[in-house]
């Protein structure tokens, strides 16, 4: 299926990496670097230092350090401080608490010796904060696509958004139904009634480019931006390997049997809390059988045509996903020979 992991027409949590409008170009720094695939929300610089999670005294000391800073998230929205060129997503912990009463505070890691935290506030507070002239309140996808903050902040923002959303949705113990409590500086919830431990979840999603020689398989859904084509994608099911998921999804959606599957790269996608696992797949058949319940169209694209789509120079206005998305990276990697199917 095409990105069922993120259907943005159903739930605002599910923002699709492949549905940006054709003219939503990422900033220059988001272009793939020569010889490798560039992926948005990757390359985090924070030292997560898991020992801090199990040491409340050290976590408290880091939080009280004047150098400590926090990212502030209100549900789907991130609070930023306006700047001359780029917005600043970091606040002192005192500033963060003055913005709105915090629901949770979670530990993210160390930037050098300074602690970095995430603070979750009530989404209802976002409207009032957005009215302030010194602040900007917007969603994480817009931040990445429009380059509103320095790129080094994107991995931490992805982590804190996914982690805080998990806390918001898992306040009660799934074993006994009692209210659970935050533990391990935000990386666990523990039930005081039955003692069950609950840990943040990540949903694995395969996203794959099926290749037949000098052609690749792309599809689109009616909800895509006009002219946008993307790789196929879908959740990995229980008891299924990555390779099996790639073959099953491609067969289900396109009627194409695949042989060899090669891993390319992965990307955290915090909409709401997925891990996109990028692969190339060797197509063993070429006749398409389109699942019309999922897809509006599906076809093979030659390498030159895909290159024109990446460059946004296709004569019919066809495009690929924006550069922050792994779908873009997979197509570019194949076109430029960085990776092959």
PDB file of N, CA and C in Angstrom, residues 189-280:
ATOM      1  N   UNK A 189       6.784   3.833  31.471  1.00  0.00           N
ATOM      2  CA  UNK A 189       5.656   4.071  32.360  1.00  0.00           C
ATOM      3  C   UNK A 189       5.489   2.819  33.215  1.00  0.00           C
ATOM      4  N   UNK A 190       5.271   3.049  34.480  1.00  0.00           N
ATOM      5  CA  UNK A 190       5.121   1.926  35.396  1.00  0.00           C
ATOM      6  C   UNK A 190       3.774   2.004  36.083  1.00  0.00           C
ATOM      7  N   UNK A 191       3.116   0.852  36.183  1.00  0.00           N
ATOM      8  CA  UNK A 191       1.817   0.791  36.830  1.00  0.00           C
ATOM      9  C   UNK A 191       2.008   0.566  38.326  1.00  0.00           C
ATOM     10  N   UNK A 192       1.554   1.478  39.175  1.00  0.00           N
ATOM     11  CA  UNK A 192       1.711   1.294  40.621  1.00  0.00           C
ATOM     12  C   UNK A 192       0.793   0.216  41.181  1.00  0.00           C
ATOM     13  N   UNK A 193      -0.234  -0.146  40.422  1.00  0.00           N
ATOM     14  CA  UNK A 193      -1.192  -1.143  40.923  1.00  0.00           C
ATOM     15  C   UNK A 193      -0.713  -2.571  40.700  1.00  0.00           C
ATOM     16  N   UNK A 194      -0.279  -2.889  39.471  1.00  0.00           N
ATOM     17  CA  UNK A 194       0.108  -4.274  39.178  1.00  0.00           C
ATOM     18  C   UNK A 194       1.596  -4.431  38.890  1.00  0.00           C
ATOM     19  N   UNK A 195       2.322  -3.313  38.813  1.00  0.00           N
ATOM     20  CA  UNK A 195       3.767  -3.388  38.605  1.00  0.00           C
ATOM     21  C   UNK A 195       4.198  -3.573  37.165  1.00  0.00           C
ATOM     22  N   UNK A 196       3.259  -3.541  36.225  1.00  0.00           N
ATOM     23  CA  UNK A 196       3.617  -3.729  34.818  1.00  0.00           C
ATOM     24  C   UNK A 196       4.413  -2.534  34.298  1.00  0.00           C
ATOM     25  N   UNK A 197       5.391  -2.825  33.452  1.00  0.00           N
ATOM     26  CA  UNK A 197       6.185  -1.780  32.810  1.00  0.00           C
ATOM     27  C   UNK A 197       5.744  -1.630  31.364  1.00  0.00           C
ATOM     28  N   UNK A 198       5.712  -0.398  30.913  1.00  0.00           N
ATOM     29  CA  UNK A 198       5.335  -0.107  29.526  1.00  0.00           C
ATOM     30  C   UNK A 198       6.385   0.820  28.924  1.00  0.00           C
ATOM     31  N   UNK A 199       6.813   0.508  27.703  1.00  0.00           N
ATOM     32  CA  UNK A 199       7.889   1.240  27.055  1.00  0.00           C
ATOM     33  C   UNK A 199       7.404   1.872  25.756  1.00  0.00           C
ATOM     34  N   UNK A 200       8.022   2.991  25.367  1.00  0.00           N
ATOM     35  CA  UNK A 200       7.594   3.671  24.134  1.00  0.00           C
ATOM     36  C   UNK A 200       7.638   2.741  22.933  1.00  0.00           C
ATOM     37  N   UNK A 201       6.660   2.881  22.073  1.00  0.00           N
ATOM     38  CA  UNK A 201       6.556   1.998  20.905  1.00  0.00           C
ATOM     39  C   UNK A 201       6.997   2.736  19.653  1.00  0.00           C
ATOM     40  N   UNK A 202       7.479   1.960  18.710  1.00  0.00           N
ATOM     41  CA  UNK A 202       7.786   2.442  17.375  1.00  0.00           C
ATOM     42  C   UNK A 202       7.200   1.454  16.385  1.00  0.00           C
ATOM     43  N   UNK A 203       6.448   1.936  15.423  1.00  0.00           N
ATOM     44  CA  UNK A 203       5.788   1.065  14.455  1.00  0.00           C
ATOM     45  C   UNK A 203       6.651   0.924  13.211  1.00  0.00           C
ATOM     46  N   UNK A 204       7.110  -0.296  12.884  1.00  0.00           N
ATOM     47  CA  UNK A 204       7.949  -0.476  11.696  1.00  0.00           C
ATOM     48  C   UNK A 204       7.121  -0.460  10.411  1.00  0.00           C
ATOM     49  N   UNK A 205       7.590   0.298   9.444  1.00  0.00           N
ATOM     50  CA  UNK A 205       6.927   0.434   8.149  1.00  0.00           C
ATOM     51  C   UNK A 205       7.958   0.203   7.057  1.00  0.00           C
ATOM     52  N   UNK A 206       7.665  -0.691   6.124  1.00  0.00           N
ATOM     53  CA  UNK A 206       8.552  -0.844   4.967  1.00  0.00           C
ATOM     54  C   UNK A 206       8.121   0.125   3.873  1.00  0.00           C
ATOM     55  N   UNK A 207       9.085   0.751   3.249  1.00  0.00           N
ATOM     56  CA  UNK A 207       8.837   1.598   2.087  1.00  0.00           C
ATOM     57  C   UNK A 207       9.838   1.157   1.033  1.00  0.00           C
ATOM     58  N   UNK A 208       9.358   0.782  -0.147  1.00  0.00           N
ATOM     59  CA  UNK A 208      10.238   0.094  -1.078  1.00  0.00           C
ATOM     60  C   UNK A 208      10.086   0.609  -2.507  1.00  0.00           C
ATOM     61  N   UNK A 209      11.191   0.540  -3.203  1.00  0.00           N
ATOM     62  CA  UNK A 209      11.220   0.853  -4.620  1.00  0.00           C
ATOM     63  C   UNK A 209      11.494  -0.439  -5.363  1.00  0.00           C
ATOM     64  N   UNK A 210      10.463  -0.928  -6.050  1.00  0.00           N
ATOM     65  CA  UNK A 210      10.627  -2.125  -6.878  1.00  0.00           C
ATOM     66  C   UNK A 210      11.272  -1.708  -8.192  1.00  0.00           C
ATOM     67  N   UNK A 211      12.278  -2.483  -8.623  1.00  0.00           N
ATOM     68  CA  UNK A 211      13.069  -2.117  -9.791  1.00  0.00           C
ATOM     69  C   UNK A 211      13.071  -3.256 -10.803  1.00  0.00           C
ATOM     70  N   UNK A 212      12.858  -2.894 -12.057  1.00  0.00           N
ATOM     71  CA  UNK A 212      12.956  -3.820 -13.186  1.00  0.00           C
ATOM     72  C   UNK A 212      13.952  -3.221 -14.176  1.00  0.00           C
ATOM     73  N   UNK A 213      15.219  -3.573 -14.033  1.00  0.00           N
ATOM     74  CA  UNK A 213      16.237  -3.022 -14.923  1.00  0.00           C
ATOM     75  C   UNK A 213      16.350  -1.521 -14.785  1.00  0.00           C
ATOM     76  N   UNK A 214      16.044  -0.798 -15.839  1.00  0.00           N
ATOM     77  CA  UNK A 214      16.106   0.666 -15.834  1.00  0.00           C
ATOM     78  C   UNK A 214      14.748   1.291 -15.596  1.00  0.00           C
ATOM     79  N   UNK A 215      13.855   0.545 -14.928  1.00  0.00           N
ATOM     80  CA  UNK A 215      12.542   1.094 -14.579  1.00  0.00           C
ATOM     81  C   UNK A 215      12.288   0.878 -13.096  1.00  0.00           C
ATOM     82  N   UNK A 216      11.567   1.824 -12.508  1.00  0.00           N
ATOM     83  CA  UNK A 216      11.153   1.671 -11.118  1.00  0.00           C
ATOM     84  C   UNK A 216       9.640   1.824 -11.032  1.00  0.00           C
ATOM     85  N   UNK A 217       9.070   1.240 -10.002  1.00  0.00           N
ATOM     86  CA  UNK A 217       7.620   1.226  -9.834  1.00  0.00           C
ATOM     87  C   UNK A 217       7.195   2.294  -8.829  1.00  0.00           C
ATOM     88  N   UNK A 218       6.333   3.202  -9.276  1.00  0.00           N
ATOM     89  CA  UNK A 218       5.791   4.245  -8.406  1.00  0.00           C
ATOM     90  C   UNK A 218       4.278   4.270  -8.530  1.00  0.00           C
ATOM     91  N   UNK A 219       3.625   4.716  -7.481  1.00  0.00           N
ATOM     92  CA  UNK A 219       2.174   4.804  -7.497  1.00  0.00           C
ATOM     93  C   UNK A 219       1.701   6.093  -6.852  1.00  0.00           C
ATOM     94  N   UNK A 220       0.403   6.328  -6.923  1.00  0.00           N
ATOM     95  CA  UNK A 220      -0.169   7.501  -6.273  1.00  0.00           C
ATOM     96  C   UNK A 220      -1.593   7.191  -5.824  1.00  0.00           C
ATOM     97  N   UNK A 221      -2.022   7.920  -4.810  1.00  0.00           N
ATOM     98  CA  UNK A 221      -3.388   7.860  -4.334  1.00  0.00           C
ATOM     99  C   UNK A 221      -4.083   9.164  -4.680  1.00  0.00           C
ATOM    100  N   UNK A 222      -5.403   9.125  -4.649  1.00  0.00           N
ATOM    101  CA  UNK A 222      -6.177  10.317  -4.998  1.00  0.00           C
ATOM    102  C   UNK A 222      -5.889  11.467  -4.042  1.00  0.00           C
ATOM    103  N   UNK A 223      -5.515  11.165  -2.807  1.00  0.00           N
ATOM    104  CA  UNK A 223      -5.261  12.204  -1.822  1.00  0.00           C
ATOM    105  C   UNK A 223      -3.884  12.844  -1.973  1.00  0.00           C
ATOM    106  N   UNK A 224      -3.040  12.310  -2.848  1.00  0.00           N
ATOM    107  CA  UNK A 224      -1.728  12.904  -3.068  1.00  0.00           C
ATOM    108  C   UNK A 224      -1.880  14.279  -3.701  1.00  0.00           C
ATOM    109  N   UNK A 225      -0.863  15.110  -3.498  1.00  0.00           N
ATOM    110  CA  UNK A 225      -0.820  16.383  -4.213  1.00  0.00           C
ATOM    111  C   UNK A 225      -0.804  16.115  -5.720  1.00  0.00           C
ATOM    112  N   UNK A 226      -1.378  16.997  -6.516  1.00  0.00           N
ATOM    113  CA  UNK A 226      -1.410  16.782  -7.970  1.00  0.00           C
ATOM    114  C   UNK A 226      -0.015  16.506  -8.526  1.00  0.00           C
ATOM    115  N   UNK A 227       0.098  15.433  -9.286  1.00  0.00           N
ATOM    116  CA  UNK A 227       1.354  15.112  -9.937  1.00  0.00           C
ATOM    117  C   UNK A 227       2.358  14.363  -9.088  1.00  0.00           C
ATOM    118  N   UNK A 228       2.036  14.120  -7.817  1.00  0.00           N
ATOM    119  CA  UNK A 228       2.992  13.468  -6.918  1.00  0.00           C
ATOM    120  C   UNK A 228       2.916  11.946  -7.049  1.00  0.00           C
ATOM    121  N   UNK A 229       4.078  11.308  -7.223  1.00  0.00           N
ATOM    122  CA  UNK A 229       4.188   9.854  -7.266  1.00  0.00           C
ATOM    123  C   UNK A 229       5.205   9.410  -6.215  1.00  0.00           C
ATOM    124  N   UNK A 230       4.972   8.231  -5.645  1.00  0.00           N
ATOM    125  CA  UNK A 230       5.823   7.798  -4.537  1.00  0.00           C
ATOM    126  C   UNK A 230       6.060   6.296  -4.561  1.00  0.00           C
ATOM    127  N   UNK A 231       6.958   5.870  -3.670  1.00  0.00           N
ATOM    128  CA  UNK A 231       7.195   4.443  -3.460  1.00  0.00           C
ATOM    129  C   UNK A 231       5.996   3.815  -2.754  1.00  0.00           C
ATOM    130  N   UNK A 232       5.881   2.512  -2.853  1.00  0.00           N
ATOM    131  CA  UNK A 232       4.873   1.790  -2.092  1.00  0.00           C
ATOM    132  C   UNK A 232       5.365   1.622  -0.654  1.00  0.00           C
ATOM    133  N   UNK A 233       4.427   1.497   0.276  1.00  0.00           N
ATOM    134  CA  UNK A 233       4.814   1.359   1.687  1.00  0.00           C
ATOM    135  C   UNK A 233       3.694   0.699   2.472  1.00  0.00           C
ATOM    136  N   UNK A 234       4.044   0.130   3.622  1.00  0.00           N
ATOM    137  CA  UNK A 234       3.032  -0.463   4.490  1.00  0.00           C
ATOM    138  C   UNK A 234       3.647  -0.988   5.771  1.00  0.00           C
ATOM    139  N   UNK A 235       2.798  -1.209   6.765  1.00  0.00           N
ATOM    140  CA  UNK A 235       3.264  -1.711   8.045  1.00  0.00           C
ATOM    141  C   UNK A 235       3.805  -3.130   7.934  1.00  0.00           C
ATOM    142  N   UNK A 236       4.831  -3.412   8.734  1.00  0.00           N
ATOM    143  CA  UNK A 236       5.283  -4.785   8.916  1.00  0.00           C
ATOM    144  C   UNK A 236       4.306  -5.468   9.861  1.00  0.00           C
ATOM    145  N   UNK A 237       3.836  -6.646   9.477  1.00  0.00           N
ATOM    146  CA  UNK A 237       2.854  -7.356  10.294  1.00  0.00           C
ATOM    147  C   UNK A 237       3.536  -8.280  11.300  1.00  0.00           C
ATOM    148  N   UNK A 238       2.833  -8.660  12.374  1.00  0.00           N
ATOM    149  CA  UNK A 238       3.418  -9.577  13.359  1.00  0.00           C
ATOM    150  C   UNK A 238       3.886 -10.870  12.706  1.00  0.00           C
ATOM    151  N   UNK A 239       5.045 -11.361  13.129  1.00  0.00           N
ATOM    152  CA  UNK A 239       5.577 -12.608  12.605  1.00  0.00           C
ATOM    153  C   UNK A 239       6.129 -12.497  11.202  1.00  0.00           C
ATOM    154  N   UNK A 240       6.438 -11.284  10.756  1.00  0.00           N
ATOM    155  CA  UNK A 240       6.869 -11.065   9.382  1.00  0.00           C
ATOM    156  C   UNK A 240       8.229 -10.377   9.378  1.00  0.00           C
ATOM    157  N   UNK A 241       9.108 -10.830   8.485  1.00  0.00           N
ATOM    158  CA  UNK A 241      10.394 -10.167   8.326  1.00  0.00           C
ATOM    159  C   UNK A 241      10.244  -8.948   7.424  1.00  0.00           C
ATOM    160  N   UNK A 242      11.270  -8.112   7.407  1.00  0.00           N
ATOM    161  CA  UNK A 242      11.253  -6.948   6.532  1.00  0.00           C
ATOM    162  C   UNK A 242      11.109  -7.385   5.077  1.00  0.00           C
ATOM    163  N   UNK A 243      11.888  -8.388   4.685  1.00  0.00           N
ATOM    164  CA  UNK A 243      11.839  -8.853   3.302  1.00  0.00           C
ATOM    165  C   UNK A 243      10.458  -9.389   2.937  1.00  0.00           C
ATOM    166  N   UNK A 244       9.866 -10.134   3.849  1.00  0.00           N
ATOM    167  CA  UNK A 244       8.527 -10.677   3.593  1.00  0.00           C
ATOM    168  C   UNK A 244       7.498  -9.558   3.482  1.00  0.00           C
ATOM    169  N   UNK A 245       7.629  -8.538   4.306  1.00  0.00           N
ATOM    170  CA  UNK A 245       6.697  -7.414   4.235  1.00  0.00           C
ATOM    171  C   UNK A 245       6.818  -6.684   2.904  1.00  0.00           C
ATOM    172  N   UNK A 246       8.038  -6.481   2.434  1.00  0.00           N
ATOM    173  CA  UNK A 246       8.250  -5.826   1.139  1.00  0.00           C
ATOM    174  C   UNK A 246       7.575  -6.626   0.027  1.00  0.00           C
ATOM    175  N   UNK A 247       7.790  -7.918   0.021  1.00  0.00           N
ATOM    176  CA  UNK A 247       7.217  -8.751  -1.051  1.00  0.00           C
ATOM    177  C   UNK A 247       5.692  -8.792  -0.957  1.00  0.00           C
ATOM    178  N   UNK A 248       5.168  -8.918   0.253  1.00  0.00           N
ATOM    179  CA  UNK A 248       3.711  -8.987   0.409  1.00  0.00           C
ATOM    180  C   UNK A 248       3.042  -7.695  -0.029  1.00  0.00           C
ATOM    181  N   UNK A 249       3.562  -6.566   0.453  1.00  0.00           N
ATOM    182  CA  UNK A 249       2.935  -5.290   0.117  1.00  0.00           C
ATOM    183  C   UNK A 249       2.978  -5.015  -1.387  1.00  0.00           C
ATOM    184  N   UNK A 250       4.103  -5.319  -2.024  1.00  0.00           N
ATOM    185  CA  UNK A 250       4.218  -5.070  -3.467  1.00  0.00           C
ATOM    186  C   UNK A 250       3.267  -5.968  -4.249  1.00  0.00           C
ATOM    187  N   UNK A 251       3.113  -7.198  -3.809  1.00  0.00           N
ATOM    188  CA  UNK A 251       2.183  -8.103  -4.472  1.00  0.00           C
ATOM    189  C   UNK A 251       0.742  -7.669  -4.239  1.00  0.00           C
ATOM    190  N   UNK A 252       0.408  -7.268  -3.021  1.00  0.00           N
ATOM    191  CA  UNK A 252      -0.960  -6.863  -2.711  1.00  0.00           C
ATOM    192  C   UNK A 252      -1.384  -5.625  -3.499  1.00  0.00           C
ATOM    193  N   UNK A 253      -0.526  -4.644  -3.561  1.00  0.00           N
ATOM    194  CA  UNK A 253      -0.908  -3.368  -4.154  1.00  0.00           C
ATOM    195  C   UNK A 253      -0.690  -3.287  -5.654  1.00  0.00           C
ATOM    196  N   UNK A 254       0.297  -4.023  -6.146  1.00  0.00           N
ATOM    197  CA  UNK A 254       0.667  -3.887  -7.559  1.00  0.00           C
ATOM    198  C   UNK A 254       0.590  -5.178  -8.350  1.00  0.00           C
ATOM    199  N   UNK A 255       0.423  -6.317  -7.670  1.00  0.00           N
ATOM    200  CA  UNK A 255       0.419  -7.584  -8.382  1.00  0.00           C
ATOM    201  C   UNK A 255       1.796  -7.992  -8.869  1.00  0.00           C
ATOM    202  N   UNK A 256       2.844  -7.379  -8.315  1.00  0.00           N
ATOM    203  CA  UNK A 256       4.206  -7.646  -8.746  1.00  0.00           C
ATOM    204  C   UNK A 256       4.894  -8.572  -7.744  1.00  0.00           C
ATOM    205  N   UNK A 257       5.439  -9.664  -8.251  1.00  0.00           N
ATOM    206  CA  UNK A 257       6.230 -10.567  -7.423  1.00  0.00           C
ATOM    207  C   UNK A 257       7.661 -10.051  -7.348  1.00  0.00           C
ATOM    208  N   UNK A 258       8.245 -10.085  -6.166  1.00  0.00           N
ATOM    209  CA  UNK A 258       9.605  -9.601  -5.970  1.00  0.00           C
ATOM    210  C   UNK A 258      10.505 -10.716  -5.459  1.00  0.00           C
ATOM    211  N   UNK A 259      11.761 -10.648  -5.847  1.00  0.00           N
ATOM    212  CA  UNK A 259      12.756 -11.606  -5.385  1.00  0.00           C
ATOM    213  C   UNK A 259      13.661 -10.987  -4.344  1.00  0.00           C
ATOM    214  N   UNK A 260      14.876 -10.662  -4.763  1.00  0.00           N
ATOM    215  CA  UNK A 260      15.864 -10.117  -3.834  1.00  0.00           C
ATOM    216  C   UNK A 260      15.409  -8.773  -3.278  1.00  0.00           C
ATOM    217  N   UNK A 261      15.553  -8.629  -1.978  1.00  0.00           N
ATOM    218  CA  UNK A 261      15.239  -7.372  -1.294  1.00  0.00           C
ATOM    219  C   UNK A 261      16.503  -6.887  -0.610  1.00  0.00           C
ATOM    220  N   UNK A 262      16.872  -5.632  -0.835  1.00  0.00           N
ATOM    221  CA  UNK A 262      18.068  -5.084  -0.201  1.00  0.00           C
ATOM    222  C   UNK A 262      17.699  -3.864   0.636  1.00  0.00           C
ATOM    223  N   UNK A 263      18.258  -3.820   1.834  1.00  0.00           N
ATOM    224  CA  UNK A 263      18.015  -2.697   2.740  1.00  0.00           C
ATOM    225  C   UNK A 263      18.823  -1.491   2.280  1.00  0.00           C
ATOM    226  N   UNK A 264      18.221  -0.308   2.339  1.00  0.00           N
ATOM    227  CA  UNK A 264      18.908   0.920   1.943  1.00  0.00           C
ATOM    228  C   UNK A 264      19.185   1.818   3.133  1.00  0.00           C
ATOM    229  N   UNK A 265      18.159   2.180   3.870  1.00  0.00           N
ATOM    230  CA  UNK A 265      18.302   3.112   4.985  1.00  0.00           C
ATOM    231  C   UNK A 265      16.997   3.127   5.768  1.00  0.00           C
ATOM    232  N   UNK A 266      17.041   3.732   6.942  1.00  0.00           N
ATOM    233  CA  UNK A 266      15.817   3.878   7.734  1.00  0.00           C
ATOM    234  C   UNK A 266      15.671   5.325   8.166  1.00  0.00           C
ATOM    235  N   UNK A 267      14.455   5.684   8.533  1.00  0.00           N
ATOM    236  CA  UNK A 267      14.154   7.056   8.912  1.00  0.00           C
ATOM    237  C   UNK A 267      13.075   7.084   9.987  1.00  0.00           C
ATOM    238  N   UNK A 268      13.355   7.710  11.126  1.00  0.00           N
ATOM    239  CA  UNK A 268      12.258   7.912  12.074  1.00  0.00           C
ATOM    240  C   UNK A 268      11.237   8.859  11.467  1.00  0.00           C
ATOM    241  N   UNK A 269       9.981   8.519  11.619  1.00  0.00           N
ATOM    242  CA  UNK A 269       8.907   9.362  11.063  1.00  0.00           C
ATOM    243  C   UNK A 269       7.877   9.557  12.163  1.00  0.00           C
ATOM    244  N   UNK A 270       7.933  10.690  12.856  1.00  0.00           N
ATOM    245  CA  UNK A 270       7.138  10.876  14.076  1.00  0.00           C
ATOM    246  C   UNK A 270       5.698  11.292  13.818  1.00  0.00           C
ATOM    247  N   UNK A 271       5.007  10.562  12.940  1.00  0.00           N
ATOM    248  CA  UNK A 271       3.626  10.891  12.580  1.00  0.00           C
ATOM    249  C   UNK A 271       2.782   9.619  12.573  1.00  0.00           C
ATOM    250  N   UNK A 272       2.459   8.981  13.680  1.00  0.00           N
ATOM    251  CA  UNK A 272       2.816   9.505  14.999  1.00  0.00           C
ATOM    252  C   UNK A 272       4.150   8.999  15.541  1.00  0.00           C
ATOM    253  N   UNK A 273       4.499   7.721  15.274  1.00  0.00           N
ATOM    254  CA  UNK A 273       5.728   7.182  15.884  1.00  0.00           C
ATOM    255  C   UNK A 273       6.218   5.980  15.088  1.00  0.00           C
ATOM    256  N   UNK A 274       6.513   6.186  13.818  1.00  0.00           N
ATOM    257  CA  UNK A 274       6.911   5.109  12.926  1.00  0.00           C
ATOM    258  C   UNK A 274       8.404   5.123  12.652  1.00  0.00           C
ATOM    259  N   UNK A 275       8.908   3.981  12.217  1.00  0.00           N
ATOM    260  CA  UNK A 275      10.255   3.879  11.679  1.00  0.00           C
ATOM    261  C   UNK A 275      10.114   3.389  10.249  1.00  0.00           C
ATOM    262  N   UNK A 276      10.474   4.252   9.293  1.00  0.00           N
ATOM    263  CA  UNK A 276      10.396   3.894   7.889  1.00  0.00           C
ATOM    264  C   UNK A 276      11.645   3.108   7.510  1.00  0.00           C
ATOM    265  N   UNK A 277      11.462   1.910   6.991  1.00  0.00           N
ATOM    266  CA  UNK A 277      12.568   1.022   6.633  1.00  0.00           C
ATOM    267  C   UNK A 277      12.637   0.969   5.116  1.00  0.00           C
ATOM    268  N   UNK A 278      13.611   1.658   4.551  1.00  0.00           N
ATOM    269  CA  UNK A 278      13.702   1.800   3.107  1.00  0.00           C
ATOM    270  C   UNK A 278      14.428   0.640   2.459  1.00  0.00           C
ATOM    271  N   UNK A 279      13.835   0.101   1.396  1.00  0.00           N
ATOM    272  CA  UNK A 279      14.393  -1.057   0.713  1.00  0.00           C
ATOM    273  C   UNK A 279      14.257  -0.908  -0.801  1.00  0.00           C
ATOM    274  N   UNK A 280      15.105  -1.642  -1.504  1.00  0.00           N
ATOM    275  CA  UNK A 280      14.944  -1.859  -2.939  1.00  0.00           C
ATOM    276  C   UNK A 280      14.541  -3.306  -3.140  1.00  0.00           C
TER     277      UNK A 280
END
